[in-house]
Amino acid sequence: MDATRDFILSHRDADIRRLALQAARFPEVDMPWALQQIAGWQVARQKVPLWAANDGVEYPPHLSLEQCSSQTTAEYKVAVVCRLLSRRLRMADLTGGMGVDCAFLARHFQETVYVERQPELCQLASRNFAALGLPHIQVVNATAEEYLPNLGKVSLLYLDPARRTSVGGRAYAIADCTPDILPMKSAILGAADLVIVKLSPMLDWHLAVQQLNSDGPCVSEVHIVSVRNECKELLFVLCKDAGEQPVLHCVNDSQCDIFQPSAPLTAPVEVPETPSFYLYEPSASIMKSGCFGQLAQRYALTMAAPNSHLFFSCQPVEDFPGRTFRVTAVCTMNKRELTTALKGVSQANITVRNFPLTARQLRQRLRLSDGGDLYIFATTTAENSHKLFLCRRF
C-alpha cells in the first residue's frame, strides 16, 4: 500500500489516460485505486480545495464526486445555517454521499449523524472524517427512510436526494429523486428545528414550493445559488412556522439579492433614446428567479420588452447583480444600419434574447468571429422591432 500511496502523491498532476496505459510498468501499485485517487484529487483541487490540501482524504468513483457540493456552496450553507440557528446542538445528513456538506456543517454542531445507503461510501466517509479531524460524526449505513424513525430530535436536518434514476439517467422532479422527500415531509419537520433540502438547479422552484407546501406552508426560504454565474443549487429551507410565501435569495458568488416573490411587479418597458446608455444582463440566479419587475424597481431600470430580460438605464447603476455594459450603438437588422454599426468589427461576443435567430445563426449572418471586447445583444423590443445593442463592458 505504501507503493500505491507514493505513486498517487508523485503522479497527481499526470494525465490519467497515459498512466492507465503504463500500468504494466508498476506491478507493485494498485493501479485502479491509484487512478481513482488521482482523478478524484484533480477534481477536488478545484471543487473542494480544503480537502485536496489534506493528503489523508480519499476519493470515491467519479459519479459521487460529480454530485457532491463544492467548497463554495458548502460554505454558503454553513452561513445560512449559522444565520438561522442560534442553538446548534445536533444535526443529521440523511443523504451523506461523499460527505462534503456534512463535513463543513458538522464543525458548527456538537453532534452529527451521517447517513448513507451505500456501504462503500460509509467506509470512505469514516476514514475521511477522521483525516479531517471530525471524530464527532457518527456514520450510519442505512437509507433515509430506514433511519428517520430512529433519529430523535435534531437542530438541523439536511437532505440532498440523489438525482439519478435506477437506469442511470438524470432525475429532476422531487418525486423522481431518492429519497422522495414528499411522503417523508411530516416526519422530517417533526424531527428538526430546521430542514434544508438541496434540489436540482434545473427544477422549477415555483413548482417545488407548491409541492412542498401542498398541505400547509413549510418553505420559509428559497436559495438560488450560482458560482461564477452558473446556477449550481436550489436550496429550500423548511420549518414548521413558515409564512405563506418564502423569501427568495438570489446568490452569485459573494452577492445576494433578496426578493419577496409574493409581490410580483411589471417592469417598465422603454429603451433610452440618449446617445450613450447602459445595458444590464442579470446573473443566472436572477434569471432563474423570474423577479424581473422587482429587479427593475429596485435599481430604477427599464427593459426592452417583457420577455427580453435585458435592462437599461441612462446613468450607471452600482452593485447590479449581473453584468453591466455601456451601449455604444443601436441598430436594426437593416443592411445599411448593420454596415454602419459594424464598420471595422471582425469579432464580437453575441447574446440573443427573445430573438428569431440563434447566436450562431446571427454570428454567421453578421460574418463575425467569436471573442474580443465588443458585445452584441440581440433582442425584440416592445414595438416588435429586432434590434442589436453594441456594447463594451463597464
Coordinates of C-alpha atoms in Angstrom, one line a residue:
M1 CA 0.0 0.0 0.0
D2 CA 2.9 2.4 0.6
A3 CA 4.0 1.9 -3.0
T4 CA 0.5 2.8 -4.2
R5 CA 0.3 5.8 -1.9
D6 CA 3.7 7.1 -3.0
F7 CA 2.6 6.6 -6.6
I8 CA -0.5 8.7 -6.1
L9 CA 1.3 11.5 -4.4
S10 CA 4.0 11.7 -7.1
H11 CA 1.7 11.5 -10.1
R12 CA -1.2 13.8 -9.1
D13 CA -0.7 16.1 -12.0
A14 CA -0.3 13.4 -14.6
D15 CA -2.6 12.5 -17.4
I16 CA -4.9 9.7 -16.2
R17 CA -5.2 8.0 -19.6
R18 CA -1.4 7.9 -20.0
L19 CA -1.0 6.5 -16.6
A20 CA -3.5 3.7 -17.3
L21 CA -1.5 2.7 -20.4
Q22 CA 1.6 2.5 -18.3
A23 CA 0.1 0.2 -15.6
A24 CA 2.4 -2.7 -16.5
R25 CA 5.5 -0.7 -15.5
F26 CA 4.2 -0.5 -11.9
P27 CA 3.2 -4.0 -10.8
E28 CA 3.5 -3.1 -7.1
V29 CA 0.9 -0.4 -7.5
D30 CA -2.9 -1.0 -7.1
M31 CA -3.4 0.9 -10.3
P32 CA -7.3 1.1 -10.4
W33 CA -7.3 2.6 -6.9
A34 CA -4.4 4.9 -7.7
L35 CA -6.1 6.2 -10.8
Q36 CA -9.3 6.8 -9.0
Q37 CA -7.5 8.8 -6.3
I38 CA -5.5 10.8 -8.8
A39 CA -8.6 11.6 -10.8
G40 CA -10.5 12.5 -7.6
W41 CA -7.8 14.8 -6.4
Q42 CA -7.6 16.6 -9.7
V43 CA -11.3 17.4 -9.4
A44 CA -11.1 18.2 -5.7
R45 CA -8.3 20.7 -6.0
Q46 CA -10.8 22.9 -8.0
K47 CA -14.0 21.8 -6.3
V48 CA -13.0 21.3 -2.7
P49 CA -9.5 22.7 -2.3
L50 CA -9.6 22.3 1.5
W51 CA -9.9 18.5 1.1
A52 CA -7.3 18.4 -1.7
A53 CA -4.8 20.0 0.6
N54 CA -5.2 17.1 3.0
D55 CA -3.2 14.0 1.9
G56 CA -5.4 11.8 4.1
V57 CA -8.6 12.4 2.1
E58 CA -9.7 9.6 -0.2
Y59 CA -11.9 9.9 -3.2
P60 CA -14.9 7.8 -4.4
P61 CA -15.7 6.9 -8.0
H62 CA -16.3 9.9 -10.3
L63 CA -20.2 9.9 -10.0
S64 CA -20.2 10.6 -6.3
L65 CA -17.5 13.3 -6.8
E66 CA -19.5 14.8 -9.6
Q67 CA -22.7 15.0 -7.5
C68 CA -21.1 16.4 -4.3
S69 CA -21.2 20.1 -3.3
S70 CA -18.3 22.4 -4.0
Q71 CA -16.5 24.0 -1.1
T72 CA -18.1 27.4 -2.1
T73 CA -21.6 26.1 -1.9
A74 CA -20.9 24.1 1.2
E75 CA -19.6 27.2 2.9
Y76 CA -22.7 29.1 1.8
K77 CA -24.9 26.5 3.5
V78 CA -22.9 27.0 6.7
A79 CA -23.6 30.7 6.5
V80 CA -27.3 30.1 6.1
V81 CA -27.4 27.7 9.0
C82 CA -25.4 29.9 11.3
R83 CA -27.8 32.8 10.5
L84 CA -31.0 30.8 11.1
L85 CA -29.9 28.6 14.1
S86 CA -28.5 30.1 17.3
R87 CA -28.5 26.7 19.1
R88 CA -26.7 24.2 17.1
L89 CA -26.6 21.0 19.2
R90 CA -27.2 18.1 16.8
M91 CA -27.6 17.7 13.1
A92 CA -28.1 14.9 10.7
D93 CA -27.3 14.5 7.0
L94 CA -29.7 11.8 5.7
T95 CA -28.2 11.5 2.3
G96 CA -24.5 11.6 3.1
G97 CA -22.8 10.8 -0.2
M98 CA -19.2 11.9 -0.3
G99 CA -19.8 13.9 2.8
V100 CA -18.7 17.4 1.8
D101 CA -21.7 19.3 3.1
C102 CA -21.8 17.1 6.2
A103 CA -18.2 17.8 7.0
F104 CA -18.5 21.6 6.6
L105 CA -21.7 21.8 8.6
A106 CA -20.5 19.4 11.3
R107 CA -17.9 21.8 12.5
H108 CA -20.7 24.0 13.8
F109 CA -22.6 21.3 15.7
Q110 CA -21.8 19.4 18.9
E111 CA -23.0 16.1 17.4
T112 CA -23.5 15.0 13.8
V113 CA -25.0 11.9 12.2
Y114 CA -24.1 11.0 8.6
V115 CA -26.5 8.5 7.0
E116 CA -25.7 6.9 3.6
R117 CA -27.2 3.8 1.9
Q118 CA -24.0 2.7 0.1
P119 CA -21.6 0.9 2.4
E120 CA -18.6 1.8 0.3
L121 CA -19.3 5.5 0.8
C122 CA -19.8 5.0 4.5
Q123 CA -16.4 3.4 4.8
L124 CA -14.8 6.1 2.8
A125 CA -16.6 8.8 4.8
S126 CA -15.4 7.3 8.1
R127 CA -11.8 7.5 7.0
N128 CA -12.2 11.0 5.6
F129 CA -13.9 12.4 8.7
A130 CA -11.0 11.0 10.8
A131 CA -8.4 12.6 8.4
L132 CA -10.3 15.9 8.6
G133 CA -10.4 16.0 12.4
L134 CA -14.1 15.3 12.7
P135 CA -14.4 12.4 15.2
H136 CA -17.8 13.6 16.4
I137 CA -19.5 12.5 13.2
Q138 CA -21.4 9.2 13.6
V139 CA -21.5 7.2 10.3
V140 CA -24.6 5.1 9.8
N141 CA -25.2 2.8 6.8
A142 CA -28.9 3.0 6.1
T143 CA -31.4 4.7 3.9
A144 CA -33.0 7.9 4.9
E145 CA -36.4 6.2 5.2
E146 CA -35.0 3.5 7.4
Y147 CA -33.1 5.8 9.8
L148 CA -35.5 8.7 10.2
P149 CA -37.8 7.0 12.7
N150 CA -34.8 6.3 14.9
L151 CA -33.2 9.7 14.5
G152 CA -34.6 11.6 17.5
K153 CA -34.7 15.4 17.8
V154 CA -32.1 17.4 15.8
S155 CA -31.4 21.1 15.3
L156 CA -30.8 20.6 11.6
L157 CA -31.8 18.0 9.1
Y158 CA -30.1 18.1 5.7
L159 CA -31.1 16.2 2.6
D160 CA -29.6 16.1 -0.9
P161 CA -31.7 13.5 -2.7
A162 CA -29.8 11.5 -5.4
R163 CA -30.8 12.8 -8.8
R164 CA -30.2 9.6 -10.8
T165 CA -32.8 7.1 -11.9
S166 CA -32.4 3.3 -11.5
V167 CA -31.1 3.1 -15.0
G168 CA -28.5 5.9 -14.6
G169 CA -30.5 8.8 -16.1
R170 CA -30.8 12.2 -14.6
A171 CA -33.8 13.0 -12.4
Y172 CA -35.1 16.5 -11.6
A173 CA -38.6 16.2 -10.2
I174 CA -38.8 15.8 -6.4
A175 CA -40.7 12.6 -6.7
D176 CA -38.2 11.1 -9.1
C177 CA -35.2 11.6 -6.7
T178 CA -34.0 9.2 -4.0
P179 CA -35.4 9.5 -1.4
D180 CA -38.6 11.1 -2.4
I181 CA -39.0 13.6 0.4
L182 CA -42.7 14.5 -0.2
P183 CA -44.1 11.5 1.7
M184 CA -41.4 12.0 4.4
K185 CA -42.2 15.7 4.9
S186 CA -44.2 15.4 8.1
A187 CA -41.7 13.1 9.8
I188 CA -38.8 15.4 8.7
L189 CA -40.4 18.6 10.0
G190 CA -41.3 16.8 13.3
A191 CA -37.7 15.7 13.8
A192 CA -35.9 19.0 13.2
D193 CA -36.0 22.7 14.1
L194 CA -34.7 23.5 10.6
V195 CA -34.6 21.4 7.4
I196 CA -32.5 22.2 4.3
V197 CA -33.2 20.4 1.1
K198 CA -30.9 20.7 -1.9
L199 CA -32.5 20.0 -5.2
S200 CA -31.6 20.2 -8.9
P201 CA -30.8 23.7 -10.3
M202 CA -32.9 22.6 -13.3
L203 CA -36.1 22.3 -11.2
D204 CA -38.9 24.9 -11.4
W205 CA -38.6 26.4 -7.9
H206 CA -42.2 27.7 -8.1
L207 CA -43.5 24.1 -8.6
A208 CA -41.2 22.8 -5.9
V209 CA -42.6 25.3 -3.4
Q210 CA -46.1 24.4 -4.4
Q211 CA -45.5 20.7 -3.9
L212 CA -43.7 21.2 -0.6
N213 CA -46.4 23.5 0.7
S214 CA -49.3 21.3 -0.6
D215 CA -50.7 20.6 2.9
G216 CA -49.6 23.9 4.6
P217 CA -46.8 26.4 4.4
C218 CA -43.4 24.9 5.4
V219 CA -40.9 26.6 2.9
S220 CA -39.5 29.7 4.6
E221 CA -36.7 30.5 2.2
V222 CA -35.5 29.5 -1.3
H223 CA -31.9 30.0 -2.2
I224 CA -30.8 30.0 -5.9
V225 CA -27.1 29.6 -5.7
S226 CA -24.8 30.4 -8.6
V227 CA -21.0 30.2 -8.7
R228 CA -19.2 32.3 -11.4
N229 CA -22.7 33.0 -12.9
E230 CA -23.5 29.3 -13.3
C231 CA -26.6 28.1 -11.3
K232 CA -25.4 25.2 -9.2
E233 CA -28.0 24.6 -6.5
L234 CA -31.5 25.2 -5.3
L235 CA -31.9 25.2 -1.5
F236 CA -35.2 25.0 0.2
V237 CA -35.3 25.9 3.9
L238 CA -38.2 24.2 5.7
C239 CA -39.7 24.8 9.1
K240 CA -43.0 24.4 10.9
D241 CA -43.6 28.2 11.4
A242 CA -43.0 29.3 7.8
G243 CA -45.0 32.2 6.3
E244 CA -47.4 32.0 3.4
Q245 CA -44.7 32.9 0.9
P246 CA -40.9 32.1 1.1
V247 CA -38.2 34.7 0.9
L248 CA -36.1 34.3 -2.2
H249 CA -32.3 34.6 -2.1
C250 CA -30.5 35.0 -5.4
V251 CA -26.9 34.3 -4.9
N252 CA -23.9 34.7 -7.2
D253 CA -20.6 34.3 -5.5
S254 CA -20.5 36.9 -2.8
Q255 CA -23.5 38.9 -3.9
C256 CA -27.0 38.1 -2.7
D257 CA -30.2 39.9 -3.7
I258 CA -33.3 39.1 -1.6
F259 CA -36.8 39.3 -3.1
Q260 CA -40.4 38.7 -1.9
P261 CA -42.0 36.8 -4.8
S262 CA -45.4 37.3 -3.3
A263 CA -45.3 40.8 -4.7
P264 CA -45.0 40.5 -8.5
L265 CA -44.3 43.7 -10.4
T266 CA -44.3 44.5 -14.1
A267 CA -41.0 46.0 -15.3
P268 CA -41.3 49.3 -17.2
V269 CA -40.7 48.9 -20.9
E270 CA -38.6 51.6 -22.6
V271 CA -35.3 51.8 -24.4
P272 CA -33.4 55.0 -23.6
E273 CA -33.1 57.4 -26.5
T274 CA -29.8 59.0 -25.3
P275 CA -26.8 58.5 -27.5
S276 CA -25.0 56.6 -24.7
F277 CA -26.7 54.5 -22.1
Y278 CA -26.2 51.3 -20.1
L279 CA -27.4 47.8 -20.6
Y280 CA -27.7 45.2 -17.8
E281 CA -27.7 41.4 -18.0
P282 CA -29.0 39.8 -14.8
S283 CA -27.0 37.0 -13.2
A284 CA -28.0 33.3 -13.6
S285 CA -29.7 33.3 -10.2
I286 CA -31.8 36.4 -11.0
M287 CA -32.8 34.8 -14.4
K288 CA -33.8 31.7 -12.6
S289 CA -35.8 33.7 -10.0
G290 CA -38.0 35.5 -12.6
C291 CA -38.2 38.5 -10.3
F292 CA -37.7 41.0 -13.1
G293 CA -40.2 43.6 -12.1
Q294 CA -38.8 43.8 -8.6
L295 CA -35.3 44.0 -10.0
A296 CA -36.3 46.9 -12.3
Q297 CA -37.9 48.7 -9.4
R298 CA -35.1 48.2 -7.0
Y299 CA -32.4 49.5 -9.4
A300 CA -34.6 52.0 -11.3
L301 CA -34.3 50.2 -14.7
T302 CA -36.4 49.8 -17.8
M303 CA -36.4 46.9 -20.2
A304 CA -36.7 46.4 -24.0
A305 CA -39.7 44.1 -23.8
P306 CA -41.4 41.9 -21.2
N307 CA -39.6 38.8 -22.5
S308 CA -36.2 40.3 -23.3
H309 CA -34.8 40.2 -19.7
L310 CA -32.3 42.9 -20.7
F311 CA -32.4 46.1 -18.6
F312 CA -31.4 49.7 -19.3
S313 CA -30.6 53.0 -17.6
C314 CA -29.3 56.4 -18.6
Q315 CA -26.9 56.5 -15.7
P316 CA -24.7 53.6 -14.4
V317 CA -26.1 51.6 -11.5
E318 CA -23.8 50.4 -8.8
D319 CA -23.8 46.8 -7.5
F320 CA -26.1 45.5 -10.1
P321 CA -26.5 41.6 -9.7
G322 CA -25.1 40.7 -13.1
R323 CA -23.0 42.3 -15.9
T324 CA -23.1 46.0 -16.8
F325 CA -22.3 47.3 -20.3
R326 CA -22.1 50.8 -21.9
V327 CA -24.1 50.8 -25.1
T328 CA -22.1 52.3 -28.0
A329 CA -24.5 51.8 -30.8
V330 CA -28.0 50.5 -31.6
C331 CA -29.2 49.2 -35.0
T332 CA -31.9 47.1 -36.6
M333 CA -31.2 44.2 -39.0
N334 CA -31.4 46.7 -41.9
K335 CA -28.3 46.1 -44.1
R336 CA -27.3 49.7 -44.3
E337 CA -27.6 50.2 -40.5
L338 CA -25.6 47.0 -39.9
T339 CA -22.8 48.1 -42.3
T340 CA -22.5 51.4 -40.4
A341 CA -22.7 50.0 -36.9
L342 CA -20.2 47.1 -37.6
K343 CA -17.7 49.0 -39.7
G344 CA -14.3 47.7 -38.8
V345 CA -15.6 45.0 -36.5
S346 CA -14.4 41.4 -37.1
Q347 CA -15.3 39.7 -33.8
A348 CA -17.8 40.0 -31.0
N349 CA -19.5 38.2 -28.2
I350 CA -23.1 37.6 -29.2
T351 CA -26.1 37.0 -26.9
V352 CA -29.7 36.6 -28.2
R353 CA -32.8 37.1 -26.0
N354 CA -36.3 36.9 -27.4
F355 CA -34.9 37.0 -31.0
P356 CA -35.7 34.9 -34.1
L357 CA -32.1 33.8 -34.7
T358 CA -29.8 31.8 -32.5
A359 CA -26.4 33.3 -31.5
R360 CA -24.7 31.0 -34.0
Q361 CA -27.1 32.0 -36.8
L362 CA -26.7 35.7 -36.1
R363 CA -22.9 35.3 -36.0
Q364 CA -23.0 33.7 -39.4
R365 CA -25.3 36.4 -40.7
L366 CA -23.0 39.2 -39.4
R367 CA -19.9 37.3 -40.5
L368 CA -18.2 37.8 -37.2
S369 CA -15.8 35.5 -35.3
D370 CA -16.3 34.9 -31.5
G371 CA -14.5 36.9 -28.8
G372 CA -13.0 40.3 -28.4
D373 CA -14.2 43.1 -26.2
L374 CA -17.3 44.0 -28.2
Y375 CA -20.6 42.5 -27.0
I376 CA -23.7 42.4 -29.1
F377 CA -27.1 41.8 -27.5
A378 CA -29.9 40.9 -30.0
T379 CA -33.5 41.2 -28.8
T380 CA -37.0 42.2 -29.8
T381 CA -38.4 45.4 -28.4
A382 CA -42.0 46.0 -27.3
E383 CA -42.7 47.5 -30.8
N384 CA -41.8 44.1 -32.3
S385 CA -38.5 45.6 -33.7
H386 CA -35.5 43.4 -33.9
K387 CA -32.5 45.4 -32.5
L388 CA -28.9 44.9 -31.9
F389 CA -27.2 46.7 -28.9
L390 CA -23.4 47.0 -29.4
C391 CA -21.7 47.3 -26.0
R392 CA -18.5 47.4 -24.0
R393 CA -18.1 46.1 -20.5
F394 CA -18.4 48.8 -17.9

